[in-house]
Short mmCIF file of C-alpha atoms in Angstrom, two decimals:
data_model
loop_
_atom_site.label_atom_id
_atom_site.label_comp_id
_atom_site.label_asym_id
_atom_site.label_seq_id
_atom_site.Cartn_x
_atom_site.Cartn_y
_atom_site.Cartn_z
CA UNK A 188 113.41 94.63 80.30
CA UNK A 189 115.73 92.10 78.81
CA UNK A 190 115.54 90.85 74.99
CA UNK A 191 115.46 87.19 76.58
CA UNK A 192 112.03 88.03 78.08
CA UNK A 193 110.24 89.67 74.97
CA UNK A 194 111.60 86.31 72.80
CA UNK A 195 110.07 84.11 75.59
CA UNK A 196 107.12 86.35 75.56
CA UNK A 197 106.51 86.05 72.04
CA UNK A 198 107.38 82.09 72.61
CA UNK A 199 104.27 81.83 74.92
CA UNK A 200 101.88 83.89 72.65
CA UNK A 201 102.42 82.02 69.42
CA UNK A 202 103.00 78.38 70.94
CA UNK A 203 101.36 77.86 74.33
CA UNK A 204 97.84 76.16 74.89
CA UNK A 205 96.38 78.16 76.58
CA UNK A 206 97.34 81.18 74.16
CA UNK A 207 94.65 82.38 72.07
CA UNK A 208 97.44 83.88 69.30
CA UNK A 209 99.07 80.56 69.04
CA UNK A 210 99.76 79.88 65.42
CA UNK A 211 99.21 83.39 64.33
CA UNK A 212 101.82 86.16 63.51
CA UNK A 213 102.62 88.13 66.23
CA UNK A 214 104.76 91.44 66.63
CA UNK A 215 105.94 93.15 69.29
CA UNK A 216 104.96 96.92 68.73
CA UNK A 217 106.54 98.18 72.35
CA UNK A 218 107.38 97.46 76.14
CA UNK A 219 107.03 99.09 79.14
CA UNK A 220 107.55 98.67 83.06
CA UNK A 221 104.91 99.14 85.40
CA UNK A 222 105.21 99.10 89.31
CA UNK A 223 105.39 95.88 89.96
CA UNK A 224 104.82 94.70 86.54
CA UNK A 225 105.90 94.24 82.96
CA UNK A 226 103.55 95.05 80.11
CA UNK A 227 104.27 94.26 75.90
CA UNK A 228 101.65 96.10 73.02
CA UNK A 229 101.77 93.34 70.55
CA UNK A 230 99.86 92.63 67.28
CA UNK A 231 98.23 89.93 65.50
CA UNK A 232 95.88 89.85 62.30
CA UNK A 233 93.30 92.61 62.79
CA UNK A 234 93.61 93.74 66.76
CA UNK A 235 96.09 94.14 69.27
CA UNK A 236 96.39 93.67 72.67
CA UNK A 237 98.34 94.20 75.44
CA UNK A 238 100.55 91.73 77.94
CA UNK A 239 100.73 92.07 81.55
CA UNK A 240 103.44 89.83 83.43
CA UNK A 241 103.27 89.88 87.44
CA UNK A 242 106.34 90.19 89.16
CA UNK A 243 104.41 90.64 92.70
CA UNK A 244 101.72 88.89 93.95
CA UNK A 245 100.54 87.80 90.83
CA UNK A 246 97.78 85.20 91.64
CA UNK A 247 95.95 87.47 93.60
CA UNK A 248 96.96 90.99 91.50
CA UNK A 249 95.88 89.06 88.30
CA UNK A 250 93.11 87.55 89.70
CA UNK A 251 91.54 90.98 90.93
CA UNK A 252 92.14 92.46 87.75
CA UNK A 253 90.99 90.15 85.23
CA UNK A 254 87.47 89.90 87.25
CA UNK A 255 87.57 93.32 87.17
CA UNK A 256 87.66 93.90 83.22
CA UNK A 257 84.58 91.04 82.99
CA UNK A 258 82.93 92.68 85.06
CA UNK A 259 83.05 96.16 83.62
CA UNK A 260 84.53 95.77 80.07
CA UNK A 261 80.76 95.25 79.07
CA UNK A 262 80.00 98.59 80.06
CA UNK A 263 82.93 100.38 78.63
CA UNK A 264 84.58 100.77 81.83
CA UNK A 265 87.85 98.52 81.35
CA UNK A 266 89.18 97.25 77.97
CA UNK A 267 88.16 93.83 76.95
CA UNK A 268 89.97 90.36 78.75
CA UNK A 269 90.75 88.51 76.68
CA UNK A 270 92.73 85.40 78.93
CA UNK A 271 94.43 84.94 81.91
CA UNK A 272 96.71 81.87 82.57
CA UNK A 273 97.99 81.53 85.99
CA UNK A 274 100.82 78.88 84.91
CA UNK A 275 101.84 79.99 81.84
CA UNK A 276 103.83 77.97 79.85
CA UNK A 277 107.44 78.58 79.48
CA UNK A 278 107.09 81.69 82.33
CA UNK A 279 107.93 81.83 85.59
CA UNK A 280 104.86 84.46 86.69
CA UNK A 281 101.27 85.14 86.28
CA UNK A 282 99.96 86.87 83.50
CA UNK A 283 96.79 88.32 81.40
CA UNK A 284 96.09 89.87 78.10
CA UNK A 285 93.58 92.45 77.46
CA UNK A 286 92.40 94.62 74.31
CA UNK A 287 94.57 97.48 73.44
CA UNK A 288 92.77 100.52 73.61
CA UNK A 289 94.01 103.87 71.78
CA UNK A 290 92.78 106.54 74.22
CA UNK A 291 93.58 110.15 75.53
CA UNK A 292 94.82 110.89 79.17
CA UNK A 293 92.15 112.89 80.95
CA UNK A 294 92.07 116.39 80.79
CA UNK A 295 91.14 117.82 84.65
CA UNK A 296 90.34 121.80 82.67
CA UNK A 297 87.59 120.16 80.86
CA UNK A 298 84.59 119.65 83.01
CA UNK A 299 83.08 117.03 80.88
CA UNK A 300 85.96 114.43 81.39
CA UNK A 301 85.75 115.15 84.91
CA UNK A 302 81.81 114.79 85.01
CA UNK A 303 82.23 111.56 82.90
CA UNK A 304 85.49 110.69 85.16
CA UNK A 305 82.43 110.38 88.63
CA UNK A 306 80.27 108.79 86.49
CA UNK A 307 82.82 106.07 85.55
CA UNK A 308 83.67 105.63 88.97
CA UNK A 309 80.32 105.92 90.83
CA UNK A 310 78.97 103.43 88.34
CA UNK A 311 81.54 101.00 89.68
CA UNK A 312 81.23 101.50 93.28
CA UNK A 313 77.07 101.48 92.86
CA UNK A 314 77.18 98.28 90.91
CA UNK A 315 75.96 94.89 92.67
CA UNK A 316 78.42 93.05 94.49
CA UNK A 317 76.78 89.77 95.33
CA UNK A 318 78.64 88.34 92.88
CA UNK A 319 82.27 89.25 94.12
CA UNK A 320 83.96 87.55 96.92
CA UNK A 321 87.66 88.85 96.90
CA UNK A 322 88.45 91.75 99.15
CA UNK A 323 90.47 94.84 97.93
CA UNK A 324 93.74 94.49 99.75
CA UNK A 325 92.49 98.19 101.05
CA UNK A 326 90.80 98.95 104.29
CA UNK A 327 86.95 97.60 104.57
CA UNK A 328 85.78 100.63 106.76
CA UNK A 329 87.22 103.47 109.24
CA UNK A 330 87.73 100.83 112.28
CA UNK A 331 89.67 98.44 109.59
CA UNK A 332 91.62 101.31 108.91
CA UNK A 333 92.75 102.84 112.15
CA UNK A 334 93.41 99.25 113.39
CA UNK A 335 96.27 99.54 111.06
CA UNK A 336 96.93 103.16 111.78
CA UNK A 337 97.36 102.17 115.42
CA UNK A 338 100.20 99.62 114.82
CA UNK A 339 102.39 101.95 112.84
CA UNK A 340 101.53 104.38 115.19
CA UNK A 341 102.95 102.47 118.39
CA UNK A 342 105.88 101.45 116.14
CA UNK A 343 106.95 105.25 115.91
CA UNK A 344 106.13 106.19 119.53
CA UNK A 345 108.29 103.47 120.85
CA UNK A 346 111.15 104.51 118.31
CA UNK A 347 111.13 108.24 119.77
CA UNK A 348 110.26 108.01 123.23
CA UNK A 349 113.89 107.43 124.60
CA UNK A 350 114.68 110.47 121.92
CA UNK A 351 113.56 113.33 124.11
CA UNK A 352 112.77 115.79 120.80
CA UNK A 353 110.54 118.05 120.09
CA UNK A 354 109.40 115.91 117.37
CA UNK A 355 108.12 112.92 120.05
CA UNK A 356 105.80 115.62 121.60
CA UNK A 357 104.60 116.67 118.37
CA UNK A 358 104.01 113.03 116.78
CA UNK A 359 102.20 112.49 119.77
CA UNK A 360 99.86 115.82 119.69
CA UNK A 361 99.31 114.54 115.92
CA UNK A 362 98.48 110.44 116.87
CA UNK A 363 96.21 111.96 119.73
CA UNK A 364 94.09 114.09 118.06
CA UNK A 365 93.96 111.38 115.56
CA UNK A 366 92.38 108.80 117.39
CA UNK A 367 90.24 111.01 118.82
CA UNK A 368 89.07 112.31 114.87
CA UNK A 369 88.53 108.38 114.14
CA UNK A 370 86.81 107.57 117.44
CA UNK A 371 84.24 110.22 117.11
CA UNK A 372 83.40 109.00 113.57
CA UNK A 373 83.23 105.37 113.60
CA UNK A 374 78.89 105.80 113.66
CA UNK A 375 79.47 107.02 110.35
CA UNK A 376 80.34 103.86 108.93
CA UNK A 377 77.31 101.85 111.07
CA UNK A 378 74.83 101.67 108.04
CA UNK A 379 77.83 101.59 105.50
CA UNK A 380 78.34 98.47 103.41
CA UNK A 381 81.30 97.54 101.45
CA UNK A 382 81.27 98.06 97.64
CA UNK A 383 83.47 97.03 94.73
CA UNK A 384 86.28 99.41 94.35
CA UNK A 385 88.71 99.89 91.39
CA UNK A 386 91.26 100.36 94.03
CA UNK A 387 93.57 102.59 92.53
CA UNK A 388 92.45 105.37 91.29
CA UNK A 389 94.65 107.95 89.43
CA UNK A 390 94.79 110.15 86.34
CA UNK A 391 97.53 107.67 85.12
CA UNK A 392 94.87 104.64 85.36
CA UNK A 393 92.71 106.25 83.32
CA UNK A 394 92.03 106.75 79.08
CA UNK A 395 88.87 108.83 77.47
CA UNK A 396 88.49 107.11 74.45
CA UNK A 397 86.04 108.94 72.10
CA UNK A 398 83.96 110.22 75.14
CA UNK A 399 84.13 107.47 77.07
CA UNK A 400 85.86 106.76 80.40
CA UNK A 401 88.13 103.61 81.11
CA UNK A 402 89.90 102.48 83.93
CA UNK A 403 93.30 100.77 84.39
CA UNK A 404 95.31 98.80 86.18
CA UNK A 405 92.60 96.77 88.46
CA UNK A 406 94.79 95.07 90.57
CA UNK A 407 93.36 95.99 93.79
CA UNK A 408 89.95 95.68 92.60
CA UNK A 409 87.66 93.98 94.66
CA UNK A 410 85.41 94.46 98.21
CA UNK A 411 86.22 97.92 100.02
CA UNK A 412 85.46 101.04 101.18
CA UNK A 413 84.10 103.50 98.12
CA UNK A 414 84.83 106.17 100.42
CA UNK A 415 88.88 105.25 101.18
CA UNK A 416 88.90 104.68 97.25
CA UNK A 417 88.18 108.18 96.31
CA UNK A 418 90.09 110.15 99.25
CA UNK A 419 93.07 108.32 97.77
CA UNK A 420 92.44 109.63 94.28
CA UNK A 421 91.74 113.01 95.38
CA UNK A 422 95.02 112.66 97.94
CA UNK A 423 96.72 111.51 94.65
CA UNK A 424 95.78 113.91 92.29
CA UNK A 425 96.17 117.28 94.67
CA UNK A 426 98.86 118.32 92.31
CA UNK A 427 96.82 117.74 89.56
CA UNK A 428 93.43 119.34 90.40
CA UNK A 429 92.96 122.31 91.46
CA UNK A 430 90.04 122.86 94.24
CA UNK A 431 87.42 124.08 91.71
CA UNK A 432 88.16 120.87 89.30
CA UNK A 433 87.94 118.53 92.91
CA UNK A 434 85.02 119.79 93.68
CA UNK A 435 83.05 119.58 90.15
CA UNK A 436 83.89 115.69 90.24
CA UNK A 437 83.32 115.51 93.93
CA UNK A 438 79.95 117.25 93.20
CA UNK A 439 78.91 114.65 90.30
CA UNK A 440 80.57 112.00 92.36
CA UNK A 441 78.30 112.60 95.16
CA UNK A 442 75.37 113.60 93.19
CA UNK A 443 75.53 109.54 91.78
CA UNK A 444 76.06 107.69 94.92
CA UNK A 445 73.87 105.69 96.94
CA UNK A 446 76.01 104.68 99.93
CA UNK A 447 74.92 106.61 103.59
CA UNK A 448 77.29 109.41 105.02
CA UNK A 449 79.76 109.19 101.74
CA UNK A 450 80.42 113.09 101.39
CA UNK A 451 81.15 113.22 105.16
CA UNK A 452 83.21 109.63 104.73
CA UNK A 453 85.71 110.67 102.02
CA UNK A 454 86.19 114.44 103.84
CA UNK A 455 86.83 111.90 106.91
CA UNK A 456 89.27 109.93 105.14
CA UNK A 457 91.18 112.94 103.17
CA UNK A 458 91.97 114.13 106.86
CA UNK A 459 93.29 111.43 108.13
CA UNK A 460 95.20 110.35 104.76
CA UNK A 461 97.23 113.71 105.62
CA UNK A 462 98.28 112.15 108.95
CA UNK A 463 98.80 109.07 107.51
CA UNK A 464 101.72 110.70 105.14
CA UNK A 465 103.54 111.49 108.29
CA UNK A 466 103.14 108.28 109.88
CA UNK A 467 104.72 106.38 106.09
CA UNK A 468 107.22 108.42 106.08
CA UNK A 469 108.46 107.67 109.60
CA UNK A 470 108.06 104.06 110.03
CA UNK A 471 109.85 104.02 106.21
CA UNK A 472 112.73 106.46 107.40
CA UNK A 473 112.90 103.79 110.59
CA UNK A 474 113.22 100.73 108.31
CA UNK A 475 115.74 102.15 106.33
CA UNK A 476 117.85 103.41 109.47
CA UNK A 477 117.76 100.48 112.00
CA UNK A 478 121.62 99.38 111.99
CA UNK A 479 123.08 102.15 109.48
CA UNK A 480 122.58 104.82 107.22
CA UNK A 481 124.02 104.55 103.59
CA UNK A 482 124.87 107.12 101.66
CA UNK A 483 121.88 106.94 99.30
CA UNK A 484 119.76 107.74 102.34
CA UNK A 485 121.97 110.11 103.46
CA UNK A 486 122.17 111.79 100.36
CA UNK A 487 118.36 111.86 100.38
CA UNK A 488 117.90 113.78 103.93
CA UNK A 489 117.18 117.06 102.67
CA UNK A 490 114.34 116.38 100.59
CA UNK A 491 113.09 114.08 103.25
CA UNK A 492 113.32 116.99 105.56
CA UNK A 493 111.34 119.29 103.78
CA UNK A 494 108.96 116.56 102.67
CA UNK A 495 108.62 115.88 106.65
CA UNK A 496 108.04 119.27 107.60
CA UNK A 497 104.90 119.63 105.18
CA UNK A 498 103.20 116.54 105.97
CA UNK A 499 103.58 117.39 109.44
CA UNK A 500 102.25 121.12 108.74
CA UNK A 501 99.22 120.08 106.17
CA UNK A 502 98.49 116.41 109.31
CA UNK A 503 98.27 119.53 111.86
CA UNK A 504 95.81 121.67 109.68
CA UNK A 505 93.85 118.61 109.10
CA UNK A 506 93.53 117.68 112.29
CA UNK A 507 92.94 121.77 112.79
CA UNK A 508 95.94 121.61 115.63
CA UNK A 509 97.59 124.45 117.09
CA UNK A 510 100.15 125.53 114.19
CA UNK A 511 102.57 127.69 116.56
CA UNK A 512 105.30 125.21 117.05
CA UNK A 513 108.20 125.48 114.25
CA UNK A 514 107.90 122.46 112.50
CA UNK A 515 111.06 123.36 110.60
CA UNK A 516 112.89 123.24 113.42
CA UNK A 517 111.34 120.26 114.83
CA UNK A 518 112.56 117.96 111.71
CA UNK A 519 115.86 120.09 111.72
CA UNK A 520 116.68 118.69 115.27
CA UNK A 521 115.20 115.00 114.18
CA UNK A 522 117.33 115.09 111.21
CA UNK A 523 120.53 116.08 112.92
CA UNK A 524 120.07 113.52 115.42
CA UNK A 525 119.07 111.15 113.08
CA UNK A 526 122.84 111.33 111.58
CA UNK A 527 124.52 112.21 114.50
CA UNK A 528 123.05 108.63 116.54
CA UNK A 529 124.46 105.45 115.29
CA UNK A 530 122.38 103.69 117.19
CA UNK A 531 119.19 106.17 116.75
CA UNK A 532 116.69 103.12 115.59
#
């Protein structure tokens, strides 16, 4: 993050219209990097706040999330908006400032913050959405999703077919017994409605400040599936949670909600998010492949491999496939081929 930036930001915040600091003191206390954004803690006479520059897709991103914090900042859910100026002067990008909030990172061993974690989210996904028009860029239901599924999936299958490996049989076994899992559960989602949806739940979106659960980073939020939104936070966090802590939030999450079919829903969804960490990989591994390898990809081959072989090991257990074939050797051969094949894509 260059010094030129922070002087511009500061520019904006104590001279632009549309800022509510201009004319005060300001001070930069610190400066991070998110994903696809840039954030500044600053200061001015008695509060602080925080800065949040787009770099990517900011109408819509900032959009989502400043509706998101009215919505929910009155019930302690997101910290307080303060403005959001989609032109702001002197800047090339999108941006919004919100309350700073000093919290704590959420504990998973204490069954409280986990109990308080469900509530925070089941209160959002149970609250009325009459008011809310924009979509979560996320999936709307199961036959939204596997609509997607199925493109990526042909996109692979046409990139291996001429391969002849062992991997093309199994990818297909996998996609198979895929569609069939989605096909047999689309009546699930007949009587299902959308619901607003954070849409991205993690541990790192979240603070506990003084008993209280708030949630981050609301760029997605919006319209969607509440049932996609927590199989990705429990796909997220599986490094994080242990079973018994998943299923004491699952258990409170569950015990709040008011949609039809959601317990069967997220198991649903967790299944197929296992296949669908074979299928990113692949169509990514494609992308990056199609006229040559560099070396930073070559370099990176052996933890792809391994990362390969379990996604393709937990997909099969999800999909409760036959786990006899070697899946080490399956990605060995793809691999070597892979680099052998300089015109493998």
């Amino acid at each position: 993050m260059s010094a030129d930036l922070t002087a511009q930001i500061h520019q904006y915040l104590t001279t632009a219209p549309a800022s509510l600091f201009a004319q005060q003191e300001v001070q930069i206390l610190d400066h991070w990097e998110g994903d696809a954004n840039l954030l500044w803690r600053v200061a001015v006479p008695n509060q602080e706040a925080v800065v949040k520059l787009f770099l990517d897709a900011g109408q819509a991103r900032s959009r989502r999330q400043f509706e998101g914090h009215q919505l929910f900042a009155p019930q302690g859910l997101a910290p307080q908006p303060l403005w959001a100026d989609r032109h702001p002067h002197g800047l090339s990008r999108q941006l919004i400032v919100y309350k700073w909030i000093d919290g704590e990172a959420l504990t998973p061993a204490d069954p409280s913050a986990l109990w308080a974690y469900a509530e925070a989210i089941a209160t959002v996904h149970n609250a009325p959405a009459d008011e809310v028009r924009r979509f979560s860029p996320h999936p709307l239901n199961l036959d939204f999703y596997w609509r997607i599924e199925q493109a990526s999936i042909a996109q692979i299958e046409k990139w291996l077919a001429p391969t002849g490996l062992a991997l093309r049989k199994r990818f297909q076994e996998v996609a198979d017994a895929t569609e069939a899992l989605a096909r047999e559960n689309l009546p699930l989602w007949t009587t299902a409605s959308p619901t607003l949806v954070h849409g991205d739940l993690t541990a790192a979106h979240t603070l506990i400040d003084r008993g209280r659960v708030l949630l981050l980073d609301w760029e997605m939020f919006g319209l969607g599936d509440p049932a996609l939104d927590v199989a990705r936070l429990l796909q997220h966090e599986a490094q994080t949670l242990n079973a018994d802590q998943a299923h004491t939030f699952l258990d409170r999450y569950l015990e709040m909600s008011e949609q039809p079919n959601l317990g069967a829903r997220i198991t649903l969804f967790q299944r197929l998010l296992a296949v669908h960490n074979v299928i990113y990989l692949l169509v990514g591994l494609q992308q990056n492949s199609t006229t040559s390898m560099d070396s930073e990809l070559r370099a990176a081959l052996p933890f792809f491999q391994t990362t390969l072989s379990t996604a393709i090991l937990h997909a099969a257990a999800a999909l409760n496939l036959d786990e006899s074939t070697n899946t080490q050797n399956v990605v060995a051969e793809f691999i070597e081929w892979l680099t052998e094949d300089p015109a493998s894509s």
